[in-house]
Amino acid sequence: MGKFITNTELAQLAKVYSIELAALKAVIEVESRGDGFYDDGLPVVLFEGHQFHKFTKGKFDKTHPELSYPKWTHKWYKYNQPDRVDEAAELDFKAAILSTSWGCMQVMGFNYKLVGYDTPETFAQAMFISEYNQIKAGLDYIVNAGLLPEIRTKSWRSFARGYNGREYEKNNYHVKLLTAYNKYNHANLG
């Protein structure tokens, strides 16, 4: 089972990156509902079939249309995500890692280099080890994607656009981030 982060470790990470703890907790809550691991110890994941389609050049679209499709859809989100990742990994291990968002901060596997890992495999292994690794990867993504000013100033609309993409408004990410931030800020977390 992966190691959960302590409040002290989380506060230290927020301090290292000069991010308000309430803001960091808000991102974690909105991205993963607050946990980096399921009850069985596997990391929280979300498999994106349109990314798998891209990384495999659509070669599984006909044989595995539930795993590989050209356009984003949330149709498959209600299914067991670790099982979907495993099924995709049997078809193309590397593409499955690249096509999955991982852990507390839901960093996409294709960002492995951006967050400091040499290979998709070493990135995925780190996501299995601890929430600390998951959150640090998310923070490194925020830094390297140029989103640090947005999270520091709590510019939630801009942050959500950069972190979740152009379609962020459909899921109200900016509103969810503001709501979560206000909750943690009122709890006097820093």
mmCIF file of N, CA and C in Angstrom, residues 93-171:
data_model
loop_
_atom_site.group_PDB
_atom_site.id
_atom_site.type_symbol
_atom_site.label_atom_id
_atom_site.label_comp_id
_atom_site.label_asym_id
_atom_site.label_seq_id
_atom_site.Cartn_x
_atom_site.Cartn_y
_atom_site.Cartn_z
ATOM 1 N N PHE A 93 2.027 -1.091 -22.827
ATOM 2 C CA PHE A 93 2.357 -0.690 -21.456
ATOM 3 C C PHE A 93 2.712 0.798 -21.357
ATOM 4 N N LYS A 94 3.620 1.239 -22.181
ATOM 5 C CA LYS A 94 4.071 2.638 -22.127
ATOM 6 C C LYS A 94 2.931 3.599 -22.453
ATOM 7 N N ALA A 95 2.180 3.304 -23.494
ATOM 8 C CA ALA A 95 1.061 4.173 -23.883
ATOM 9 C C ALA A 95 0.012 4.248 -22.773
ATOM 10 N N ALA A 96 -0.188 3.157 -22.036
ATOM 11 C CA ALA A 96 -1.146 3.164 -20.921
ATOM 12 C C ALA A 96 -0.700 4.128 -19.829
ATOM 13 N N ILE A 97 0.590 4.118 -19.499
ATOM 14 C CA ILE A 97 1.106 5.049 -18.491
ATOM 15 C C ILE A 97 0.943 6.483 -18.963
ATOM 16 N N LEU A 98 1.327 6.743 -20.199
ATOM 17 C CA LEU A 98 1.254 8.098 -20.750
ATOM 18 C C LEU A 98 -0.183 8.620 -20.805
ATOM 19 N N SER A 99 -1.147 7.731 -20.937
ATOM 20 C CA SER A 99 -2.552 8.085 -21.134
ATOM 21 C C SER A 99 -3.349 8.164 -19.840
ATOM 22 N N THR A 100 -2.678 8.073 -18.711
ATOM 23 C CA THR A 100 -3.337 8.029 -17.416
ATOM 24 C C THR A 100 -2.927 9.227 -16.583
ATOM 25 N N SER A 101 -3.900 9.797 -15.854
ATOM 26 C CA SER A 101 -3.558 10.811 -14.858
ATOM 27 C C SER A 101 -3.460 10.101 -13.513
ATOM 28 N N TRP A 102 -2.478 10.547 -12.710
ATOM 29 C CA TRP A 102 -2.039 9.781 -11.550
ATOM 30 C C TRP A 102 -2.121 10.556 -10.251
ATOM 31 N N GLY A 103 -2.642 9.905 -9.205
ATOM 32 C CA GLY A 103 -2.514 10.348 -7.827
ATOM 33 C C GLY A 103 -3.288 11.589 -7.421
ATOM 34 N N CYS A 104 -2.846 12.154 -6.308
ATOM 35 C CA CYS A 104 -3.510 13.319 -5.682
ATOM 36 C C CYS A 104 -3.689 14.497 -6.632
ATOM 37 N N MET A 105 -2.704 14.723 -7.460
ATOM 38 C CA MET A 105 -2.726 15.905 -8.318
ATOM 39 C C MET A 105 -3.109 15.564 -9.754
ATOM 40 N N GLN A 106 -3.360 14.281 -10.027
ATOM 41 C CA GLN A 106 -3.798 13.814 -11.341
ATOM 42 C C GLN A 106 -2.909 14.332 -12.477
ATOM 43 N N VAL A 107 -1.604 14.143 -12.312
ATOM 44 C CA VAL A 107 -0.640 14.517 -13.345
ATOM 45 C C VAL A 107 -0.681 13.456 -14.440
ATOM 46 N N MET A 108 -0.824 13.908 -15.668
ATOM 47 C CA MET A 108 -0.846 12.982 -16.795
ATOM 48 C C MET A 108 0.523 12.338 -16.978
ATOM 49 N N GLY A 109 0.509 11.050 -17.307
ATOM 50 C CA GLY A 109 1.747 10.320 -17.509
ATOM 51 C C GLY A 109 2.631 10.911 -18.585
ATOM 52 N N PHE A 110 2.039 11.520 -19.617
ATOM 53 C CA PHE A 110 2.853 12.088 -20.678
ATOM 54 C C PHE A 110 3.667 13.295 -20.209
ATOM 55 N N ASN A 111 3.420 13.774 -18.999
ATOM 56 C CA ASN A 111 4.202 14.871 -18.423
ATOM 57 C C ASN A 111 5.388 14.370 -17.594
ATOM 58 N N TYR A 112 5.726 13.107 -17.696
ATOM 59 C CA TYR A 112 6.756 12.524 -16.837
ATOM 60 C C TYR A 112 8.066 13.310 -16.861
ATOM 61 N N LYS A 113 8.527 13.749 -18.031
ATOM 62 C CA LYS A 113 9.776 14.521 -18.101
ATOM 63 C C LYS A 113 9.618 15.894 -17.466
ATOM 64 N N LEU A 114 8.487 16.515 -17.688
ATOM 65 C CA LEU A 114 8.215 17.848 -17.151
ATOM 66 C C LEU A 114 8.257 17.855 -15.626
ATOM 67 N N VAL A 115 7.945 16.725 -15.008
ATOM 68 C CA VAL A 115 7.925 16.653 -13.538
ATOM 69 C C VAL A 115 9.144 15.923 -12.971
ATOM 70 N N GLY A 116 10.169 15.725 -13.818
ATOM 71 C CA GLY A 116 11.450 15.267 -13.306
ATOM 72 C C GLY A 116 11.774 13.793 -13.381
ATOM 73 N N TYR A 117 11.069 13.031 -14.190
ATOM 74 C CA TYR A 117 11.355 11.602 -14.305
ATOM 75 C C TYR A 117 11.949 11.299 -15.676
ATOM 76 N N ASP A 118 12.830 10.303 -15.724
ATOM 77 C CA ASP A 118 13.505 9.949 -16.971
ATOM 78 C C ASP A 118 12.644 9.118 -17.911
ATOM 79 N N THR A 119 11.753 8.310 -17.326
ATOM 80 C CA THR A 119 10.930 7.420 -18.144
ATOM 81 C C THR A 119 9.498 7.408 -17.606
ATOM 82 N N PRO A 120 8.540 7.036 -18.444
ATOM 83 C CA PRO A 120 7.168 6.889 -17.948
ATOM 84 C C PRO A 120 7.086 5.841 -16.836
ATOM 85 N N GLU A 121 7.882 4.794 -16.955
ATOM 86 C CA GLU A 121 7.849 3.721 -15.968
ATOM 87 C C GLU A 121 8.308 4.196 -14.589
ATOM 88 N N THR A 122 9.394 4.981 -14.535
ATOM 89 C CA THR A 122 9.864 5.467 -13.234
ATOM 90 C C THR A 122 8.873 6.452 -12.631
ATOM 91 N N PHE A 123 8.209 7.218 -13.479
ATOM 92 C CA PHE A 123 7.152 8.121 -13.010
ATOM 93 C C PHE A 123 6.025 7.310 -12.377
ATOM 94 N N ALA A 124 5.525 6.296 -13.085
ATOM 95 C CA ALA A 124 4.415 5.482 -12.574
ATOM 96 C C ALA A 124 4.816 4.773 -11.283
ATOM 97 N N GLN A 125 6.021 4.254 -11.216
ATOM 98 C CA GLN A 125 6.484 3.597 -9.995
ATOM 99 C C GLN A 125 6.442 4.559 -8.808
ATOM 100 N N ALA A 126 6.870 5.789 -9.015
ATOM 101 C CA ALA A 126 6.863 6.787 -7.937
ATOM 102 C C ALA A 126 5.443 7.096 -7.478
ATOM 103 N N MET A 127 4.491 7.056 -8.389
ATOM 104 C CA MET A 127 3.106 7.348 -8.030
ATOM 105 C C MET A 127 2.527 6.237 -7.149
ATOM 106 N N PHE A 128 3.049 5.023 -7.275
ATOM 107 C CA PHE A 128 2.629 3.904 -6.427
ATOM 108 C C PHE A 128 3.210 4.000 -5.018
ATOM 109 N N ILE A 129 4.315 4.710 -4.856
ATOM 110 C CA ILE A 129 5.043 4.720 -3.585
ATOM 111 C C ILE A 129 4.396 5.620 -2.537
ATOM 112 N N SER A 130 4.062 6.871 -2.910
ATOM 113 C CA SER A 130 3.575 7.791 -1.868
ATOM 114 C C SER A 130 2.811 8.975 -2.433
ATOM 115 N N GLU A 131 1.930 9.502 -1.575
ATOM 116 C CA GLU A 131 1.246 10.751 -1.920
ATOM 117 C C GLU A 131 2.247 11.896 -2.004
ATOM 118 N N TYR A 132 3.308 11.834 -1.213
ATOM 119 C CA TYR A 132 4.352 12.860 -1.294
ATOM 120 C C TYR A 132 4.876 12.955 -2.730
ATOM 121 N N ASN A 133 5.211 11.810 -3.333
ATOM 122 C CA ASN A 133 5.685 11.798 -4.722
ATOM 123 C C ASN A 133 4.625 12.348 -5.668
ATOM 124 N N GLN A 134 3.377 11.981 -5.435
ATOM 125 C CA GLN A 134 2.287 12.439 -6.295
ATOM 126 C C GLN A 134 2.133 13.962 -6.225
ATOM 127 N N ILE A 135 2.159 14.488 -5.014
ATOM 128 C CA ILE A 135 1.960 15.932 -4.833
ATOM 129 C C ILE A 135 3.172 16.708 -5.328
ATOM 130 N N LYS A 136 4.365 16.187 -5.085
ATOM 131 C CA LYS A 136 5.562 16.854 -5.590
ATOM 132 C C LYS A 136 5.530 16.898 -7.117
ATOM 133 N N ALA A 137 5.094 15.816 -7.752
ATOM 134 C CA ALA A 137 4.966 15.818 -9.217
ATOM 135 C C ALA A 137 3.970 16.888 -9.658
ATOM 136 N N GLY A 138 2.847 17.008 -8.942
ATOM 137 C CA GLY A 138 1.871 18.035 -9.274
ATOM 138 C C GLY A 138 2.434 19.432 -9.107
ATOM 139 N N LEU A 139 3.185 19.639 -8.057
ATOM 140 C CA LEU A 139 3.800 20.954 -7.829
ATOM 141 C C LEU A 139 4.861 21.256 -8.885
ATOM 142 N N ASP A 140 5.650 20.249 -9.254
ATOM 143 C CA ASP A 140 6.631 20.456 -10.321
ATOM 144 C C ASP A 140 5.936 20.749 -11.644
ATOM 145 N N TYR A 141 4.798 20.124 -11.878
ATOM 146 C CA TYR A 141 4.027 20.445 -13.079
ATOM 147 C C TYR A 141 3.571 21.906 -13.037
ATOM 148 N N ILE A 142 3.049 22.330 -11.901
ATOM 149 C CA ILE A 142 2.588 23.722 -11.754
ATOM 150 C C ILE A 142 3.720 24.695 -12.051
ATOM 151 N N VAL A 143 4.893 24.421 -11.499
ATOM 152 C CA VAL A 143 6.054 25.292 -11.739
ATOM 153 C C VAL A 143 6.424 25.290 -13.215
ATOM 154 N N ASN A 144 6.625 24.105 -13.789
ATOM 155 C CA ASN A 144 7.130 23.995 -15.156
ATOM 156 C C ASN A 144 6.105 24.342 -16.229
ATOM 157 N N ALA A 145 4.834 24.342 -15.871
ATOM 158 C CA ALA A 145 3.786 24.769 -16.811
ATOM 159 C C ALA A 145 3.510 26.268 -16.680
ATOM 160 N N GLY A 146 4.235 26.938 -15.787
ATOM 161 C CA GLY A 146 4.068 28.382 -15.619
ATOM 162 C C GLY A 146 2.827 28.781 -14.845
ATOM 163 N N LEU A 147 2.328 27.888 -13.995
ATOM 164 C CA LEU A 147 1.088 28.156 -13.270
ATOM 165 C C LEU A 147 1.300 28.602 -11.827
ATOM 166 N N LEU A 148 2.549 28.760 -11.422
ATOM 167 C CA LEU A 148 2.829 29.161 -10.046
ATOM 168 C C LEU A 148 2.215 30.520 -9.707
ATOM 169 N N PRO A 149 2.317 31.528 -10.591
ATOM 170 C CA PRO A 149 1.680 32.818 -10.259
ATOM 171 C C PRO A 149 0.166 32.698 -10.048
ATOM 172 N N GLU A 150 -0.484 31.839 -10.847
ATOM 173 C CA GLU A 150 -1.934 31.688 -10.740
ATOM 174 C C GLU A 150 -2.354 31.073 -9.413
ATOM 175 N N ILE A 151 -1.619 30.054 -8.957
ATOM 176 C CA ILE A 151 -2.005 29.428 -7.687
ATOM 177 C C ILE A 151 -1.634 30.341 -6.516
ATOM 178 N N ARG A 152 -0.547 31.075 -6.654
ATOM 179 C CA ARG A 152 -0.150 31.975 -5.568
ATOM 180 C C ARG A 152 -1.139 33.117 -5.389
ATOM 181 N N THR A 153 -1.691 33.615 -6.498
ATOM 182 C CA THR A 153 -2.649 34.727 -6.422
ATOM 183 C C THR A 153 -4.093 34.246 -6.382
ATOM 184 N N LYS A 154 -4.254 32.914 -6.395
ATOM 185 C CA LYS A 154 -5.588 32.314 -6.390
ATOM 186 C C LYS A 154 -6.437 32.783 -7.578
ATOM 187 N N SER A 155 -5.787 32.885 -8.732
ATOM 188 C CA SER A 155 -6.492 33.204 -9.984
ATOM 189 C C SER A 155 -7.040 31.888 -10.524
ATOM 190 N N TRP A 156 -8.144 31.452 -9.930
ATOM 191 C CA TRP A 156 -8.622 30.096 -10.165
ATOM 192 C C TRP A 156 -9.039 29.831 -11.598
ATOM 193 N N ARG A 157 -9.594 30.815 -12.272
ATOM 194 C CA ARG A 157 -9.991 30.608 -13.670
ATOM 195 C C ARG A 157 -8.755 30.330 -14.530
ATOM 196 N N SER A 158 -7.732 31.159 -14.398
ATOM 197 C CA SER A 158 -6.501 30.974 -15.169
ATOM 198 C C SER A 158 -5.800 29.673 -14.784
ATOM 199 N N PHE A 159 -5.778 29.384 -13.488
ATOM 200 C CA PHE A 159 -5.144 28.154 -13.035
ATOM 201 C C PHE A 159 -5.875 26.939 -13.612
ATOM 202 N N ALA A 160 -7.197 26.939 -13.530
ATOM 203 C CA ALA A 160 -7.984 25.803 -14.037
ATOM 204 C C ALA A 160 -7.780 25.618 -15.537
ATOM 205 N N ARG A 161 -7.706 26.706 -16.282
ATOM 206 C CA ARG A 161 -7.477 26.609 -17.727
ATOM 207 C C ARG A 161 -6.120 25.960 -17.988
ATOM 208 N N GLY A 162 -5.091 26.382 -17.269
ATOM 209 C CA GLY A 162 -3.759 25.839 -17.481
ATOM 210 C C GLY A 162 -3.598 24.413 -16.992
ATOM 211 N N TYR A 163 -4.275 24.076 -15.908
ATOM 212 C CA TYR A 163 -4.107 22.750 -15.297
ATOM 213 C C TYR A 163 -5.024 21.714 -15.928
ATOM 214 N N ASN A 164 -6.230 22.116 -16.299
ATOM 215 C CA ASN A 164 -7.227 21.165 -16.794
ATOM 216 C C ASN A 164 -7.560 21.307 -18.273
ATOM 217 N N GLY A 165 -7.027 22.332 -18.923
ATOM 218 C CA GLY A 165 -7.262 22.499 -20.348
ATOM 219 C C GLY A 165 -8.442 23.397 -20.673
ATOM 220 N N ARG A 166 -8.645 23.598 -21.956
ATOM 221 C CA ARG A 166 -9.661 24.541 -22.446
ATOM 222 C C ARG A 166 -11.075 24.221 -21.999
ATOM 223 N N GLU A 167 -11.343 22.969 -21.741
ATOM 224 C CA GLU A 167 -12.700 22.553 -21.386
ATOM 225 C C GLU A 167 -12.990 22.666 -19.883
ATOM 226 N N TYR A 168 -12.118 23.349 -19.147
ATOM 227 C CA TYR A 168 -12.245 23.419 -17.684
ATOM 228 C C TYR A 168 -13.602 23.939 -17.230
ATOM 229 N N GLU A 169 -14.205 24.862 -18.001
ATOM 230 C CA GLU A 169 -15.483 25.450 -17.592
ATOM 231 C C GLU A 169 -16.617 24.426 -17.580
ATOM 232 N N LYS A 170 -16.553 23.439 -18.476
ATOM 233 C CA LYS A 170 -17.605 22.414 -18.529
ATOM 234 C C LYS A 170 -17.720 21.678 -17.197
ATOM 235 N N ASN A 171 -16.597 21.528 -16.512
ATOM 236 C CA ASN A 171 -16.591 20.841 -15.225
ATOM 237 C C ASN A 171 -16.515 21.805 -14.048
#
